[in-house]
C-alpha positions as a printed NumPy array, in Angstrom:
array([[-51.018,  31.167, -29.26 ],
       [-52.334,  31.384, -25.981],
       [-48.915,  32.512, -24.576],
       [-49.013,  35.252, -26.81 ],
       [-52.62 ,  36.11 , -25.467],
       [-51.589,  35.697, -22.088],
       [-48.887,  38.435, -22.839],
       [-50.93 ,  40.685, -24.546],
       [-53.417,  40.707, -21.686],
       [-50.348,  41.594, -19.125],
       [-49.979,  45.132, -20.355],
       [-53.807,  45.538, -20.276],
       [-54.349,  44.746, -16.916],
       [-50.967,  46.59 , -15.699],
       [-52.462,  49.895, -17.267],
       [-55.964,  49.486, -15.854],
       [-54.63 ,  49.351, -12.281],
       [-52.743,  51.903, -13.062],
       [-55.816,  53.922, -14.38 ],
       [-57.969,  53.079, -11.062],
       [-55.215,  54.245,  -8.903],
       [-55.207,  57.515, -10.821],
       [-58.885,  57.959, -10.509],
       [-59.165,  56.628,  -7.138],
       [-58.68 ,  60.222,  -5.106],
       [-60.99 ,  61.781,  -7.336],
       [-63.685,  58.959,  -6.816],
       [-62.859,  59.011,  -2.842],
       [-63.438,  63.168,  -2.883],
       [-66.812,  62.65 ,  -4.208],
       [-67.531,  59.476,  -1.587],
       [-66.282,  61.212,   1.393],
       [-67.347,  64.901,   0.609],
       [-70.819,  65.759,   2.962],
       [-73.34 ,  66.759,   0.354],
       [-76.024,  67.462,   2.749],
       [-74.252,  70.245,   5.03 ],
       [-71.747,  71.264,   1.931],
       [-70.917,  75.223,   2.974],
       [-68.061,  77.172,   3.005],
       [-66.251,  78.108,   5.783],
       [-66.102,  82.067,   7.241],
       [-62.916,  83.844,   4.364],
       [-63.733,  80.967,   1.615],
       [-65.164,  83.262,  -0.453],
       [-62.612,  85.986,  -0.167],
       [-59.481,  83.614,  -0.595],
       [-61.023,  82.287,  -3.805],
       [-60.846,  86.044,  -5.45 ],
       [-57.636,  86.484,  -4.649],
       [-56.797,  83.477,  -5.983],
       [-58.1  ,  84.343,  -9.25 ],
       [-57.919,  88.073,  -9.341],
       [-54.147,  87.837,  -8.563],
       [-52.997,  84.78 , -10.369],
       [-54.48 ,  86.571, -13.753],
       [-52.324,  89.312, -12.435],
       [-49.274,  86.852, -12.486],
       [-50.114,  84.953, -15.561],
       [-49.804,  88.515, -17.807],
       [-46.462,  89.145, -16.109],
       [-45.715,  85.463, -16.873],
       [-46.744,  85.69 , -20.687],
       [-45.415,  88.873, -21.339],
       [-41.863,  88.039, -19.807],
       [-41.484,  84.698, -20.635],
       [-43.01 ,  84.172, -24.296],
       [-40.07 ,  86.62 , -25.882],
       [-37.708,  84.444, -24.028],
       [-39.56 ,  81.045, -25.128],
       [-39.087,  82.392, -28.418],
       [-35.432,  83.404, -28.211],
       [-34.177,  80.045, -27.08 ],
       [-36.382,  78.199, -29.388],
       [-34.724,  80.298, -32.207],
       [-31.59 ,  81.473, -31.623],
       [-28.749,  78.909, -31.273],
       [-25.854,  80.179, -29.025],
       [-22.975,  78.578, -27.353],
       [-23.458,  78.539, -23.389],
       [-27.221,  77.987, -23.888],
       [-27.291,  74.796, -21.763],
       [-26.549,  77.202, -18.897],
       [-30.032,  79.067, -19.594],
       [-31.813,  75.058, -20.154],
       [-29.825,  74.253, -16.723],
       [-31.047,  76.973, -14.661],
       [-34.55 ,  76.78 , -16.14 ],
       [-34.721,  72.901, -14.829],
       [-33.247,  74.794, -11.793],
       [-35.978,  76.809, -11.554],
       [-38.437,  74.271, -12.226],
       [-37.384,  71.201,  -9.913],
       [-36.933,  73.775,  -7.243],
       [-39.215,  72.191,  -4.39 ],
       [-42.175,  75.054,  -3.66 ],
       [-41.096,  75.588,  -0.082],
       [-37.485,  76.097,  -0.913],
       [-38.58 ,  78.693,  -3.468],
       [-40.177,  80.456,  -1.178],
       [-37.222,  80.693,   1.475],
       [-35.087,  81.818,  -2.028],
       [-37.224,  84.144,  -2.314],
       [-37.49 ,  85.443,   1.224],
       [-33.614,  85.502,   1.492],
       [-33.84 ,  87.691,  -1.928],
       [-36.644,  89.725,  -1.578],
       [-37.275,  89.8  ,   2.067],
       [-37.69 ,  93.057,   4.526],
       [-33.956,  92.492,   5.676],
       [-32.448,  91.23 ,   2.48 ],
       [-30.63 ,  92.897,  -0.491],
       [-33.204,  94.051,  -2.713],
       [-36.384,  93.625,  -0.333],
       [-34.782,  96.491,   1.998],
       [-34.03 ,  98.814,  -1.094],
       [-37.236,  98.085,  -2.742],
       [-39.263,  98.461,   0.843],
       [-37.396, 102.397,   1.065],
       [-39.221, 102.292,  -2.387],
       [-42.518, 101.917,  -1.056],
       [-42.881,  98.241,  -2.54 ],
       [-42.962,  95.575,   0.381],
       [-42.743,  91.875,  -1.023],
       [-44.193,  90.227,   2.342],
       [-47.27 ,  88.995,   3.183],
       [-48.731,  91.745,   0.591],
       [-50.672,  91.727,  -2.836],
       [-46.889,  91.935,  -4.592],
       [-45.513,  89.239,  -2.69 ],
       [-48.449,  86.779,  -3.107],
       [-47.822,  87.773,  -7.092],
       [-44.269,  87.298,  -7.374],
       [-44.323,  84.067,  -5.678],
       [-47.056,  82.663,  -8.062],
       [-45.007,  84.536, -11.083],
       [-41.967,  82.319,  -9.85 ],
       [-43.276,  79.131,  -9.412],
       [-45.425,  78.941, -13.069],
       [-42.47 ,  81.036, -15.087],
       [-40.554,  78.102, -15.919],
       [-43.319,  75.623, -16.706],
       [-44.92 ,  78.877, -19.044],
       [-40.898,  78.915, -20.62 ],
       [-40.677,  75.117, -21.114],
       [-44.016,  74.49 , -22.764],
       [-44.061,  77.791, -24.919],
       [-40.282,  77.147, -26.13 ],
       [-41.993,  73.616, -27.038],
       [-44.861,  75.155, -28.902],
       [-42.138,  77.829, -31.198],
       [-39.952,  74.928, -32.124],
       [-43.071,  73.165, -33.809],
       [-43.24 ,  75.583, -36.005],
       [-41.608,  74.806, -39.303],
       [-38.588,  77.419, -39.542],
       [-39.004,  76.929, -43.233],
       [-42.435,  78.7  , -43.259],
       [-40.995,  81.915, -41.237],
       [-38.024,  81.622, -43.637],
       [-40.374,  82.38 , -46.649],
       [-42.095,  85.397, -44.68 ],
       [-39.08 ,  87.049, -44.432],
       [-37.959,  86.355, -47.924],
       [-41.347,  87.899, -49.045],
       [-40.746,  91.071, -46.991],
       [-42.135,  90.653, -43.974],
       [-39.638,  92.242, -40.851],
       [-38.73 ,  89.413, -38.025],
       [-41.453,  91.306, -35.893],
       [-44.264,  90.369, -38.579],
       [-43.182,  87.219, -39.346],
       [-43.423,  86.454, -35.733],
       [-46.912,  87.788, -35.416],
       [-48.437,  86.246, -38.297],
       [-46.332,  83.079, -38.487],
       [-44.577,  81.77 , -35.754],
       [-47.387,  83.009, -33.279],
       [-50.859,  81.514, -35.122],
       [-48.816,  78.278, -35.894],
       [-47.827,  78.054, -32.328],
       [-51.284,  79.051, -30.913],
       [-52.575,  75.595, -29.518],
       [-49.132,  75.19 , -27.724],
       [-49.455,  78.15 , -26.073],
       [-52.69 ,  78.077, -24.994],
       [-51.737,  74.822, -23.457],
       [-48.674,  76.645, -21.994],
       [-50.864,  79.176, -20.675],
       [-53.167,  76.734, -18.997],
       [-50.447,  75.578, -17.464],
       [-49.219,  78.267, -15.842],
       [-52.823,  79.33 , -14.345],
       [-52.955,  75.902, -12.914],
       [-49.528,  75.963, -11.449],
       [-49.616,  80.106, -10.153],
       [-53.185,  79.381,  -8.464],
       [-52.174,  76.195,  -6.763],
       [-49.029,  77.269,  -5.313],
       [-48.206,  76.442,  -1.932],
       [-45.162,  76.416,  -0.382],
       [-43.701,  79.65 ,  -1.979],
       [-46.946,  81.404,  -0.899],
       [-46.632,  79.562,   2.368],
       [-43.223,  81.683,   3.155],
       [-43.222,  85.105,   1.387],
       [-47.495,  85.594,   1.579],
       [-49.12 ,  83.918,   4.216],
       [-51.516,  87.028,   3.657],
       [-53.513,  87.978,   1.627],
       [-54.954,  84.375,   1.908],
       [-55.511,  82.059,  -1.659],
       [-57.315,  79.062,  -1.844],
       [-54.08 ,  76.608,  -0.937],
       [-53.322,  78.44 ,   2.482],
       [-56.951,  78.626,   3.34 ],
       [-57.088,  75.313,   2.995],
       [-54.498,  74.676,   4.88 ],
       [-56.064,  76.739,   7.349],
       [-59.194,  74.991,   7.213],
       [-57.555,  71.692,   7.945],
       [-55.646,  72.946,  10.719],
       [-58.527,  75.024,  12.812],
       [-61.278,  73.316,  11.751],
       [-60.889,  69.697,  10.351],
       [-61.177,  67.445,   7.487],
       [-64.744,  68.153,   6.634],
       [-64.112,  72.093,   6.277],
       [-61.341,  71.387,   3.296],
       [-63.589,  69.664,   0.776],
       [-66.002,  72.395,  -0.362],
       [-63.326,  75.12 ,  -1.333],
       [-61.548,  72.088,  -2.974],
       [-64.09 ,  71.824,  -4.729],
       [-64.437,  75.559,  -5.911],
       [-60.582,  74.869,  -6.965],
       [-61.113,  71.848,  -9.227],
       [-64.083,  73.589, -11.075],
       [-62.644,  76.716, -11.302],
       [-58.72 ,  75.866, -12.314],
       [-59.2  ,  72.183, -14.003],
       [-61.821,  72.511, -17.224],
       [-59.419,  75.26 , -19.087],
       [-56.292,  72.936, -18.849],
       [-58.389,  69.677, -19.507],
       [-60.161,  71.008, -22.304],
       [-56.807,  72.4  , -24.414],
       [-54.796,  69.045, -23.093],
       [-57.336,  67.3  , -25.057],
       [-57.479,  69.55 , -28.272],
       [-53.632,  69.302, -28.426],
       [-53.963,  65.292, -27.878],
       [-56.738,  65.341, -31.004],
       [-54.527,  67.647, -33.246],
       [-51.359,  65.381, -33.   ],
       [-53.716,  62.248, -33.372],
       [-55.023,  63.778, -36.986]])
């Protein structure tokens, strides 16, 4: 009997170490952060709107691209479609700062479709498009992988009736698949914001400028020190975190009921 206790205690304490380890950064930011000379630093304020101004810019690109192909591939069984699951884990384990040199050496002033689309008029460095295309890049395949998640939840039986009863695929997807789906993709969504407004490394390469919250912090760290980093990491916690906390937990609740 008390061997048995003994082993059921193991597990507890394992996961409560592991549960102050998780909290302990969070716990140290609020220790360590100066609350009596907290103030942001001169282009703070500016970095954090085009954070969010042009990662909503990238997350409607992202949902209107990538649900129809969430959709497809949660739908449509085809031979060859581990080639599409392969190079969306391609896409997706891609490190940030490699992305970004993929993307320079794609879209870049002297590469093959940077130099056509600069004759064009469009230049996709260290612009407003290039800051939005490498956010669009880095959160596209997390959007893909979560909404494809959230479509094959759906029971196929229920769309299977709509279209028996009438409805075209178009409708059935609008007033089936999508409602049913809804919590999914919401969590998809928040997801993707999360993942476009913290990008790094991608940014790093293709848009040092205009400036978002992750290179101005970098920037903060490297010009002016420690202290300057934690009020606009702050402004990125409250600002990014409560969405994607608040429908991780709804979607935990709904599969606990």
């Amino acid at each position: 009997m008390r061997e048995a206790t003994h082993r059921a205690r193991l597990p507890v304490a394992v996961s409560a170490l592991t549960l102050i380890l998780l909290a302990a950064p969070f716990i140290g930011l609020v220790m360590v952060t100066h609350w009596r000379d907290f103030g942001f630093a001169d282009g703070d304020g500016s970095a954090v709107l085009v954070s969010l101004l042009y990662s909503l810019v990238a997350l409607i690109l992202i949902i209107a691209l990538g649900t129809p192909l969430a959709w497809w591939l949660a739908r449509h069984p085809m031979r060859g479609k581990w080639l599409i699951d392969a190079l969306l884990l391609l896409a997706l384990l891609t490190p940030p700062l490699a992305l970004g040199l993929l993307l320079a050496s794609m879209y870049g002033p002297y590469a093959p479709a940077g130099s056509l689309l600069e004759r064009a008029g469009l230049v996709l460095t260290n612009s407003v498009p290039a800051f939005v295309m490498a956010q669009f890049y880095s959160a596209l395949p997390y959007y893909v992988m979560a909404a494809r998640a959230a479509f094959e939840s759906v029971p196929r039986e229920l769309e299977q009736i709509a279209l028996t009863l009438g409805h075209s695929p178009w409708r059935s997807f609008l007033h089936v698949s999508l409602p049913l789906a809804r919590l999914g993709l919401a969590a998809a969504i928040a997801l993707a914001w999360v993942r476009a407004l913290g990008e790094f490394g991608a940014v790093l390469i293709v848009a040092y400028y205009p400036q978002g919250i992750p290179v101005k912090l970098w920037v903060n760290l490297q010009n002016i020190g420690l202290s300057a980093v934690y009020p606009l990491l702050w402004v990125f916690f409250l600002v990014a975190m409560p969405l994607p906390l608040m429908l991780g937990l709804a979607v935990r609740r709904r599969h606990l009921l």
